[in-house]
Amino acid sequence: MKIITTHPFPAFFNSMVEANHDGEFGCTLKELRSLMELRGAEALSKIGESYGDIQGLCNRLKSSPVDGLSGQPTDIEKRKTVFGQNFIPPKKPKTFLQLVWEALQDVTLIILEVAAIVSLGLSFYKPPDAKRENCGRAAGGVEDENEAEAGWIEGAAILLSVICVVLVTAFNDWSKEKQFRGLQSRIEQEQKFTVVRGGQVIQIPVAEIVVGDIAQIKYGDLLPADGVLIQGNDLKIDESSLTGESDHVKKTQEKDPMLLSGTHVMEGSGKMVVTAVGVNSQTGIIFTLLGGVKGKRRKHAKILTQDGAAMEMQPLNSDEGADAEEKKKANLPKKEKSVLQGKLTKLAVQIGKAGLVMSAITVIILVVLFVVDTFWIQNLPWDKDCTPIYIQFFVKFFIIGVTVLVVAVPEGLPLAVTISLAYSVKKMMKDNNLVRHLDACETMGNATAICSDKTGTLTMNRMTVVQAYLAEKHYKKVPEPESIPPSILDILILGIAVNCAYTTKIMPPEKEGGLPRQVGNKTECALLGFSSDLKRDYQAIRNEIPEEKLYKVYTFNSVRKSMSTVLKMADGSYRMFSKGASEILLKKCYKILTANGESKVFRPRDRDDMVKKVIEPMASEGLRTICLAYRDFPASEGEPDWDNENDILTGLTCICVVGIEDPVRPEVPDAIRKCQRAGITVRMVTGDNINTARAIATKCGILQPGDDFLCLEGKEFNRRIRNEKGEIEQERIDKIWPKLRVLARSSPTDKHTLVKGIIDSTVAEQRQVVAVTGDGTNDGPALKKADVGFAMGIAGTDVAKEASDIILTDDNFSSIVKAVMWGRNVYDSISKFLQFQLTVNVVAVIVAFTGACITQDSPLKAVQMLWVNLIMDTFASLALATEPPTEALLLRKPYGRNKPLISRTMMKNILGQGVYQLVIIFSLLFAGEKVFDIDSGRNAPLHAPPSEHYTIVFNTFVMMQLFNEINARKIHGERNVFDGIFNNLIFCSIVFGTFIVQIVIVQFGGKPFSCVALSIDQWLWCTFLGFGSLLWGQVISSIPTSRLKFLKTAGHGTQKEEIPDEELEELEDMDEIDHAERELRRGQILWFRGLNRIQTQMDVVSAFQSGTSFQGALRRQASNSSQQQHDVTNVSSPTHVAFSTTTTTATAANTASATVGCECVFSSSA
C-alpha cells in the first residue's frame, strides 16, 4: 500500500498512488480510473464482473442512489484524501529573492561586480609617498591627500548601480507574476452543481464534488466529473469535446452508462454516481497530458472510433511505423513562435559581439600605451612597491573596457520588448483581451486572416423574436397584446410557458439598465422573452403547473426537430403543445387559428403559400423560424397510445410562426471594415445553415453585394479539397481559400482543416498569419493550430481557453481589432526604442574607444556610462515602449514576418543623429577648453579630481540623448515629432525626470560621478547643443530615403529556409520553432541567458499545474536539456484526439502537446 500523505495537494499525489485499498472503500482509485476508460458494453461487463451492478458500485463507494452521501465533513475529507479533489492544482510562484538571484545571473553584471570589487580592494592600498614619484608620470601629480582616499568611491558607485539594476529587474518580474495570478483567479468563476446529500438536493461549488456523490444532471449541463448513470430519462450527451464525434450519444443503464467530465448534456435528465474527479477525471487526464501535471501516466489510452467501439492506440513500435513517422515529421510545417524576440535576440547578439570586440581592443590599446609610455619612453624599472599602483591602472583600464561593453550590449532590448508587451497586456485587459501567451500580442500585429465564429462573436447570442405570423397577419415587429384576440393570446402564452424546459429562464439583469439575462436554451429564451414582450408572465403559469404535473414530455431532439408537452385537463381531456422547426411542424398542422380566435382548415396549398410569403422571407433576413401548435384529445375518446408518436404528433392546430433573430453586434460591421482596411481578411466559420450565414455575413460586411466571393457548406468544402482517395490536398485548398468568405454547416474538423490549409499555403508571397476564434471544446485543435487562438471568456469551455492564446472577456469581435492595434503598436514601439538605443550605442562606444586611445582615459567615466545606460535602456524602454496605439496603425497593411526591425528610414535617422553627436562631442573634447576658457581635462593622473571640461562633455552628451528621445518617437519619417506627446504621460514624466536627475548629478554628484558643478552659461550651452539634435532631425527627414541607396536594413529574423539542416534536425522533435530560443542557442553568448528570463516569467504564471503557457515553460525545459525527446505521433485520420504514449524517461517536457495534421496528439511519458 503506497500512500503519500504529506503532499499538499491530494489531487496531485493521488494520481501517482499505484494502489490504495483504503479498507474503507471497496474500490481503488486505479480501478475506477481504468473503469472510466471503458465505453459501452465493455464498461457494463466490467461493472458486472467487479461490482455486480451499478447498485453494487454505489455500495462499494458507501453511497446511496436515493439519499446520496451523508454529507458528514469527516466522510467528505476522507474521500478527498483517497480519491482526490475536484480541482487541478496551481503552481507555486517564485519568491522575490529567487527573482533577485535570477537577475544577478546576468554575466555583464557579474563582470562589473568583480571589477568593482578588485578596484575597491586596490584603492585602499597606499604605497610609501617617497616611492610614488618613481612609479611614473601618470601615478604622480596628486596633490590632495583626500582625493587619493576617495579612490574607493568609483568601485562603490559601480556596485550600487548594479544593485539598483538588479532590484528594478526583480521587482518588474515579481509584479508581473502577481498580476498574472490575479487574472487567472478571475477567470475561474465560481461554478455550482446540483447533488443529493443526506436526502436533500443542494447546490455546491464544483470543487467540492467528491467521488461517491450522487449528482443530478439535466439538459444543458457541462459535467464537472466522471460518473456512472444511475437513472436517466431520454438522456443524450455531446461527447465531441473528448471524441471529436458530433453525434449525440444516447446514455442508458442497459447500454452505455458512462458519463465523462467536460461533456455536455444535450437532451433529457438523470442522476449519476461520481467515480472520478480532478486530475483523475477524463478532462483532468487531458489537462495532465497537455500541461504535464506530474502524475502517473496511462500505459495507453483509448479513443472512440465513429461506430462507438473502443480502439486502442498502441505506441508505434514497428519499423515501418517509425519510418513513416520520420517522413511525416520532416514535412510538417511548424508553428513559428516569438518571431520578434528572435529578430531582437539576433540583432542584440550581433551588436554584443561588435561591442565585445570594441571593448577588447580598447583594453589592449590602453594597456599597450601605458606600458610603452611608462617603461619605454620614461624608461622606468618595474618597482615592487609600485606593483599595486600598476595593477590599479590595469583595473581602471579593465573597468573602462567593461563599461564600453556595458554600453554596447543593448540589454535594454529584451527589457523593452517585455515592458512593451507587459504594458500592452495590461492595457489590453481594459479592451477585453486577456493575453495568456505574450507572443500572441506581437503575432496579432502581423495577422493577415481571421476565422471567426458567428454565434456570440459576430452576433450577440441573445435570441429574440422579431417577427411573427399570428392570427392571419404577418407582423414585421412584435405585435401589441391588444391587437391579438385574447383567446389566441391565452393559448399561446400557456403553450410557451409549459412547453419550454423549466431550466430555461429569463433572469433580471445583473447591472442596472442592462439586458435581462438568458439562462438555458437560447431559442426557448427567445420565446419566453416573446411572452414578456406581450406583457404576460410565464412564471405565474409555471408556478400553477409545476414540472411534476406535466403529464408527458417529448423532449427536443435532432430526429423529431420538435418538442411536445402534454397536460391533463380538469375534465379528463388532454391538451398537447408542440413547438419546432416550421417546415416540419407545418406539415403536421391540419388547422390554423384565424383572426377571430376560431380554427379553420389548413390545406397543403395554404402551407405552400405560407412558406413562400412568410417563412422564406424570414430566412433570407437571417431569422430562424419556429412554429407553435397544439392539439386537443377529447375525454370521450379515452387515453391515446402515447408511445405511438406518429399518431400523436399529427392533426395539429397552428397557433403562430415566429422569426427569431440573433442580432449582429452593433459594433461588428465597423470593426470588420477596419480589418479589411488594415489588410486583414475576415472569414466566418459557422454551424448554421447557409442562408442564415450568408444573411449575417452580408449584415456584418464580410460579404459585399457584387463580390465574387465563395460561401460553402462543410460538405461541399470537403468534396472540393479531397482527392479520389478522400485525402486532403494542399493544392485543392489553395484554389479555394483566397476566395472563401463563409463556411457554413461546418464541423470543428473543417475549421481545423481550413486554418491549417491557409497557414501551410505558399500561394501568397507572404506566409499567412491566421487568428481563430472558438468557444467549444472541439475548437481546441483549430485554436492550437492557429498563430493566435482567441477563446470566448463567457461562452467558452475550459478546454477552449486552455488551447487559446488570448481570451476575449466580452466574446466580442471588435475586441480582436483592438488586439491587432496593440500588436502593431508593440512592433512600432520596439522600433522606436531601437532607433534611440542604437544611436546612443554607436556614439558612446566610438567616444569611449577613440577617447581612450587618444587620451588614455575614457571621456565618459564608468559610473557616468552606467547612468547613460540606465537612461537609454531602462527609462527609454519605459518611455518609448508605452506609447499608446492610434487608429492610424490600422491604415497600413500588415508588416509580414520577414520585415526587418530597422528600416532604411530608421537607419538614416540613426546614422544622421550619430554623425551630429560625434561631431559635437569630439569638438568639445579636443577644443572645448578653448571655447569655454577652462582647464583641459585630458591626460589627468590616476586619482585626479573631476574637471569642468569632462563634465561639460558628459552633460552635453546626456542632453543630446534627451532631445533625441523625442526624435525617436517617429519612425516613418514624420515631420511632427511632438504629435500626441501629451497622450503619453509616462514619456513626458521620464524625459522631465531624467532632466532633473541630470541636474542633480552634475551639480551635486561630485567625485562618485566625476562631475563638477557648472555655471548657468555652461548649462545653457549644453542644453542648446542638445536641442540642436531636434533641428538636425528636421534636416535629416528632408533627405529622401530613396536617394540613399547605400543604406542597408538590419534586424532580419532568420528565415526557416536559412536554418542549417543539422539544426533543423535538432528542432525536429519540437512542434514549433521558437526563434528566440534558436538565436540564443546559436549565439551562445552568456549574457543573453538572462534575457529569456523575462519571457519565461510571463509564460510560467498560471493557475493550472502546467502554467497557463505550458508550451512556453516546456519549450524552455526542452532547450535546456538536449537529451529529452519529444515524441509526436501523427495519425492521419482527421477526426480523433489521439493519445499516444512512449516509454521514455524524460520529464514533464515530454507531455508537450502537438497539434499535428488534423488532430490533437498528446504525447506522454509512461
PDB file of N, CA, C and O in Angstrom, residues 557-600:
ATOM      1  N   ASN A 557     -35.264  16.621 -29.961  1.00  0.00           N
ATOM      2  CA  ASN A 557     -34.030  16.001 -30.453  1.00  0.00           C
ATOM      3  C   ASN A 557     -33.899  16.212 -31.948  1.00  0.00           C
ATOM      4  O   ASN A 557     -34.808  16.727 -32.594  1.00  0.00           O
ATOM      5  N   SER A 558     -32.752  15.783 -32.478  1.00  0.00           N
ATOM      6  CA  SER A 558     -32.464  16.138 -33.869  1.00  0.00           C
ATOM      7  C   SER A 558     -33.352  15.382 -34.863  1.00  0.00           C
ATOM      8  O   SER A 558     -33.529  15.811 -35.987  1.00  0.00           O
ATOM      9  N   VAL A 559     -33.921  14.242 -34.409  1.00  0.00           N
ATOM     10  CA  VAL A 559     -34.808  13.500 -35.311  1.00  0.00           C
ATOM     11  C   VAL A 559     -36.193  14.135 -35.311  1.00  0.00           C
ATOM     12  O   VAL A 559     -36.765  14.450 -36.355  1.00  0.00           O
ATOM     13  N   ARG A 560     -36.742  14.344 -34.094  1.00  0.00           N
ATOM     14  CA  ARG A 560     -38.080  14.957 -34.018  1.00  0.00           C
ATOM     15  C   ARG A 560     -38.065  16.391 -34.531  1.00  0.00           C
ATOM     16  O   ARG A 560     -39.025  16.846 -35.114  1.00  0.00           O
ATOM     17  N   LYS A 561     -37.002  17.087 -34.240  1.00  0.00           N
ATOM     18  CA  LYS A 561     -36.899  18.523 -34.539  1.00  0.00           C
ATOM     19  C   LYS A 561     -38.057  19.301 -33.912  1.00  0.00           C
ATOM     20  O   LYS A 561     -38.472  20.334 -34.423  1.00  0.00           O
ATOM     21  N   SER A 562     -38.627  18.727 -32.842  1.00  0.00           N
ATOM     22  CA  SER A 562     -39.714  19.441 -32.171  1.00  0.00           C
ATOM     23  C   SER A 562     -39.771  18.965 -30.723  1.00  0.00           C
ATOM     24  O   SER A 562     -39.159  17.957 -30.380  1.00  0.00           O
ATOM     25  N   MET A 563     -40.513  19.723 -29.906  1.00  0.00           N
ATOM     26  CA  MET A 563     -40.689  19.331 -28.510  1.00  0.00           C
ATOM     27  C   MET A 563     -42.175  19.445 -28.191  1.00  0.00           C
ATOM     28  O   MET A 563     -42.824  20.400 -28.627  1.00  0.00           O
ATOM     29  N   SER A 564     -42.688  18.449 -27.468  1.00  0.00           N
ATOM     30  CA  SER A 564     -44.119  18.490 -27.142  1.00  0.00           C
ATOM     31  C   SER A 564     -44.329  18.193 -25.667  1.00  0.00           C
ATOM     32  O   SER A 564     -43.591  17.393 -25.081  1.00  0.00           O
ATOM     33  N   THR A 565     -45.326  18.833 -25.092  1.00  0.00           N
ATOM     34  CA  THR A 565     -45.670  18.618 -23.687  1.00  0.00           C
ATOM     35  C   THR A 565     -47.179  18.386 -23.597  1.00  0.00           C
ATOM     36  O   THR A 565     -47.958  19.144 -24.197  1.00  0.00           O
ATOM     37  N   VAL A 566     -47.566  17.342 -22.840  1.00  0.00           N
ATOM     38  CA  VAL A 566     -48.992  17.007 -22.710  1.00  0.00           C
ATOM     39  C   VAL A 566     -49.481  17.406 -21.321  1.00  0.00           C
ATOM     40  O   VAL A 566     -48.824  17.110 -20.321  1.00  0.00           O
ATOM     41  N   LEU A 567     -50.632  18.102 -21.260  1.00  0.00           N
ATOM     42  CA  LEU A 567     -51.255  18.447 -19.977  1.00  0.00           C
ATOM     43  C   LEU A 567     -52.568  17.666 -19.861  1.00  0.00           C
ATOM     44  O   LEU A 567     -53.283  17.482 -20.846  1.00  0.00           O
ATOM     45  N   LYS A 568     -52.894  17.216 -18.632  1.00  0.00           N
ATOM     46  CA  LYS A 568     -54.196  16.569 -18.419  1.00  0.00           C
ATOM     47  C   LYS A 568     -55.133  17.630 -17.873  1.00  0.00           C
ATOM     48  O   LYS A 568     -54.817  18.275 -16.868  1.00  0.00           O
ATOM     49  N   MET A 569     -56.275  17.863 -18.550  1.00  0.00           N
ATOM     50  CA  MET A 569     -57.186  18.931 -18.140  1.00  0.00           C
ATOM     51  C   MET A 569     -58.125  18.423 -17.036  1.00  0.00           C
ATOM     52  O   MET A 569     -58.243  17.216 -16.804  1.00  0.00           O
ATOM     53  N   ALA A 570     -58.807  19.353 -16.427  1.00  0.00           N
ATOM     54  CA  ALA A 570     -59.697  19.016 -15.306  1.00  0.00           C
ATOM     55  C   ALA A 570     -60.818  18.064 -15.743  1.00  0.00           C
ATOM     56  O   ALA A 570     -61.246  17.186 -14.993  1.00  0.00           O
ATOM     57  N   ASP A 571     -61.294  18.224 -17.014  1.00  0.00           N
ATOM     58  CA  ASP A 571     -62.433  17.388 -17.464  1.00  0.00           C
ATOM     59  C   ASP A 571     -61.984  16.025 -17.984  1.00  0.00           C
ATOM     60  O   ASP A 571     -62.764  15.314 -18.620  1.00  0.00           O
ATOM     61  N   GLY A 572     -60.704  15.679 -17.789  1.00  0.00           N
ATOM     62  CA  GLY A 572     -60.239  14.355 -18.227  1.00  0.00           C
ATOM     63  C   GLY A 572     -59.690  14.339 -19.635  1.00  0.00           C
ATOM     64  O   GLY A 572     -59.159  13.327 -20.078  1.00  0.00           O
ATOM     65  N   SER A 573     -59.832  15.469 -20.369  1.00  0.00           N
ATOM     66  CA  SER A 573     -59.252  15.510 -21.723  1.00  0.00           C
ATOM     67  C   SER A 573     -57.756  15.862 -21.610  1.00  0.00           C
ATOM     68  O   SER A 573     -57.280  16.244 -20.539  1.00  0.00           O
ATOM     69  N   TYR A 574     -57.056  15.713 -22.747  1.00  0.00           N
ATOM     70  CA  TYR A 574     -55.622  16.055 -22.764  1.00  0.00           C
ATOM     71  C   TYR A 574     -55.382  17.144 -23.790  1.00  0.00           C
ATOM     72  O   TYR A 574     -56.048  17.188 -24.821  1.00  0.00           O
ATOM     73  N   ARG A 575     -54.416  18.012 -23.486  1.00  0.00           N
ATOM     74  CA  ARG A 575     -54.011  19.009 -24.490  1.00  0.00           C
ATOM     75  C   ARG A 575     -52.496  18.924 -24.662  1.00  0.00           C
ATOM     76  O   ARG A 575     -51.767  18.925 -23.668  1.00  0.00           O
ATOM     77  N   MET A 576     -52.041  18.842 -25.913  1.00  0.00           N
ATOM     78  CA  MET A 576     -50.604  18.758 -26.192  1.00  0.00           C
ATOM     79  C   MET A 576     -50.151  20.028 -26.911  1.00  0.00           C
ATOM     80  O   MET A 576     -50.777  20.450 -27.878  1.00  0.00           O
ATOM     81  N   PHE A 577     -49.066  20.629 -26.391  1.00  0.00           N
ATOM     82  CA  PHE A 577     -48.457  21.786 -27.067  1.00  0.00           C
ATOM     83  C   PHE A 577     -47.178  21.320 -27.765  1.00  0.00           C
ATOM     84  O   PHE A 577     -46.406  20.558 -27.190  1.00  0.00           O
ATOM     85  N   SER A 578     -46.962  21.800 -28.997  1.00  0.00           N
ATOM     86  CA  SER A 578     -45.734  21.444 -29.724  1.00  0.00           C
ATOM     87  C   SER A 578     -45.049  22.703 -30.240  1.00  0.00           C
ATOM     88  O   SER A 578     -45.722  23.686 -30.558  1.00  0.00           O
ATOM     89  N   LYS A 579     -43.744  22.641 -30.318  1.00  0.00           N
ATOM     90  CA  LYS A 579     -43.007  23.716 -30.996  1.00  0.00           C
ATOM     91  C   LYS A 579     -41.852  23.081 -31.739  1.00  0.00           C
ATOM     92  O   LYS A 579     -41.321  22.040 -31.323  1.00  0.00           O
ATOM     93  N   GLY A 580     -41.460  23.654 -32.864  1.00  0.00           N
ATOM     94  CA  GLY A 580     -40.359  23.058 -33.622  1.00  0.00           C
ATOM     95  C   GLY A 580     -40.085  23.810 -34.904  1.00  0.00           C
ATOM     96  O   GLY A 580     -40.691  24.850 -35.178  1.00  0.00           O
ATOM     97  N   ALA A 581     -39.159  23.242 -35.692  1.00  0.00           N
ATOM     98  CA  ALA A 581     -38.776  23.874 -36.957  1.00  0.00           C
ATOM     99  C   ALA A 581     -40.023  24.004 -37.828  1.00  0.00           C
ATOM    100  O   ALA A 581     -40.764  23.045 -38.010  1.00  0.00           O
ATOM    101  N   SER A 582     -40.258  25.202 -38.382  1.00  0.00           N
ATOM    102  CA  SER A 582     -41.544  25.482 -39.020  1.00  0.00           C
ATOM    103  C   SER A 582     -41.829  24.554 -40.195  1.00  0.00           C
ATOM    104  O   SER A 582     -42.935  24.052 -40.339  1.00  0.00           O
ATOM    105  N   GLU A 583     -40.814  24.259 -41.033  1.00  0.00           N
ATOM    106  CA  GLU A 583     -41.118  23.454 -42.226  1.00  0.00           C
ATOM    107  C   GLU A 583     -41.556  22.035 -41.837  1.00  0.00           C
ATOM    108  O   GLU A 583     -42.292  21.391 -42.569  1.00  0.00           O
ATOM    109  N   ILE A 584     -41.133  21.563 -40.665  1.00  0.00           N
ATOM    110  CA  ILE A 584     -41.515  20.204 -40.241  1.00  0.00           C
ATOM    111  C   ILE A 584     -42.891  20.210 -39.567  1.00  0.00           C
ATOM    112  O   ILE A 584     -43.762  19.406 -39.893  1.00  0.00           O
ATOM    113  N   LEU A 585     -43.079  21.151 -38.625  1.00  0.00           N
ATOM    114  CA  LEU A 585     -44.349  21.150 -37.876  1.00  0.00           C
ATOM    115  C   LEU A 585     -45.538  21.526 -38.759  1.00  0.00           C
ATOM    116  O   LEU A 585     -46.635  21.006 -38.583  1.00  0.00           O
ATOM    117  N   LEU A 586     -45.313  22.440 -39.725  1.00  0.00           N
ATOM    118  CA  LEU A 586     -46.453  22.864 -40.549  1.00  0.00           C
ATOM    119  C   LEU A 586     -47.023  21.700 -41.354  1.00  0.00           C
ATOM    120  O   LEU A 586     -48.209  21.670 -41.656  1.00  0.00           O
ATOM    121  N   LYS A 587     -46.155  20.725 -41.678  1.00  0.00           N
ATOM    122  CA  LYS A 587     -46.644  19.557 -42.419  1.00  0.00           C
ATOM    123  C   LYS A 587     -47.615  18.740 -41.569  1.00  0.00           C
ATOM    124  O   LYS A 587     -48.378  17.939 -42.094  1.00  0.00           O
ATOM    125  N   LYS A 588     -47.545  18.917 -40.248  1.00  0.00           N
ATOM    126  CA  LYS A 588     -48.403  18.126 -39.355  1.00  0.00           C
ATOM    127  C   LYS A 588     -49.615  18.935 -38.895  1.00  0.00           C
ATOM    128  O   LYS A 588     -50.390  18.475 -38.065  1.00  0.00           O
ATOM    129  N   CYS A 589     -49.713  20.191 -39.377  1.00  0.00           N
ATOM    130  CA  CYS A 589     -50.843  21.043 -38.989  1.00  0.00           C
ATOM    131  C   CYS A 589     -51.994  20.883 -39.987  1.00  0.00           C
ATOM    132  O   CYS A 589     -51.777  21.006 -41.202  1.00  0.00           O
ATOM    133  N   TYR A 590     -53.198  20.620 -39.450  1.00  0.00           N
ATOM    134  CA  TYR A 590     -54.379  20.473 -40.318  1.00  0.00           C
ATOM    135  C   TYR A 590     -55.296  21.666 -40.169  1.00  0.00           C
ATOM    136  O   TYR A 590     -56.233  21.833 -40.907  1.00  0.00           O
ATOM    137  N   LYS A 591     -55.057  22.471 -39.137  1.00  0.00           N
ATOM    138  CA  LYS A 591     -55.905  23.647 -38.914  1.00  0.00           C
ATOM    139  C   LYS A 591     -55.004  24.807 -38.519  1.00  0.00           C
ATOM    140  O   LYS A 591     -53.849  24.603 -38.140  1.00  0.00           O
ATOM    141  N   ILE A 592     -55.582  26.034 -38.560  1.00  0.00           N
ATOM    142  CA  ILE A 592     -54.826  27.210 -38.135  1.00  0.00           C
ATOM    143  C   ILE A 592     -55.804  28.169 -37.475  1.00  0.00           C
ATOM    144  O   ILE A 592     -56.981  28.231 -37.855  1.00  0.00           O
ATOM    145  N   LEU A 593     -55.340  28.898 -36.445  1.00  0.00           N
ATOM    146  CA  LEU A 593     -56.233  29.832 -35.743  1.00  0.00           C
ATOM    147  C   LEU A 593     -56.378  31.107 -36.564  1.00  0.00           C
ATOM    148  O   LEU A 593     -55.394  31.659 -37.058  1.00  0.00           O
ATOM    149  N   THR A 594     -57.616  31.582 -36.691  1.00  0.00           N
ATOM    150  CA  THR A 594     -57.879  32.778 -37.505  1.00  0.00           C
ATOM    151  C   THR A 594     -57.990  34.011 -36.617  1.00  0.00           C
ATOM    152  O   THR A 594     -57.899  33.921 -35.395  1.00  0.00           O
ATOM    153  N   ALA A 595     -58.261  35.168 -37.288  1.00  0.00           N
ATOM    154  CA  ALA A 595     -58.257  36.445 -36.577  1.00  0.00           C
ATOM    155  C   ALA A 595     -59.334  36.515 -35.487  1.00  0.00           C
ATOM    156  O   ALA A 595     -59.191  37.235 -34.503  1.00  0.00           O
ATOM    157  N   ASN A 596     -60.437  35.747 -35.639  1.00  0.00           N
ATOM    158  CA  ASN A 596     -61.487  35.837 -34.612  1.00  0.00           C
ATOM    159  C   ASN A 596     -61.294  34.785 -33.510  1.00  0.00           C
ATOM    160  O   ASN A 596     -62.166  34.581 -32.669  1.00  0.00           O
ATOM    161  N   GLY A 597     -60.155  34.060 -33.565  1.00  0.00           N
ATOM    162  CA  GLY A 597     -59.881  33.098 -32.497  1.00  0.00           C
ATOM    163  C   GLY A 597     -60.399  31.698 -32.804  1.00  0.00           C
ATOM    164  O   GLY A 597     -60.190  30.773 -32.025  1.00  0.00           O
ATOM    165  N   GLU A 598     -61.129  31.541 -33.952  1.00  0.00           N
ATOM    166  CA  GLU A 598     -61.614  30.202 -34.342  1.00  0.00           C
ATOM    167  C   GLU A 598     -60.498  29.487 -35.108  1.00  0.00           C
ATOM    168  O   GLU A 598     -59.545  30.110 -35.555  1.00  0.00           O
ATOM    169  N   SER A 599     -60.690  28.146 -35.287  1.00  0.00           N
ATOM    170  CA  SER A 599     -59.700  27.454 -36.119  1.00  0.00           C
ATOM    171  C   SER A 599     -60.335  27.132 -37.457  1.00  0.00           C
ATOM    172  O   SER A 599     -61.523  26.836 -37.534  1.00  0.00           O
ATOM    173  N   LYS A 600     -59.544  27.222 -38.533  1.00  0.00           N
ATOM    174  CA  LYS A 600     -60.073  26.852 -39.853  1.00  0.00           C
ATOM    175  C   LYS A 600     -59.119  25.840 -40.498  1.00  0.00           C
ATOM    176  O   LYS A 600     -57.974  25.680 -40.066  1.00  0.00           O
TER     177      LYS A 600
END
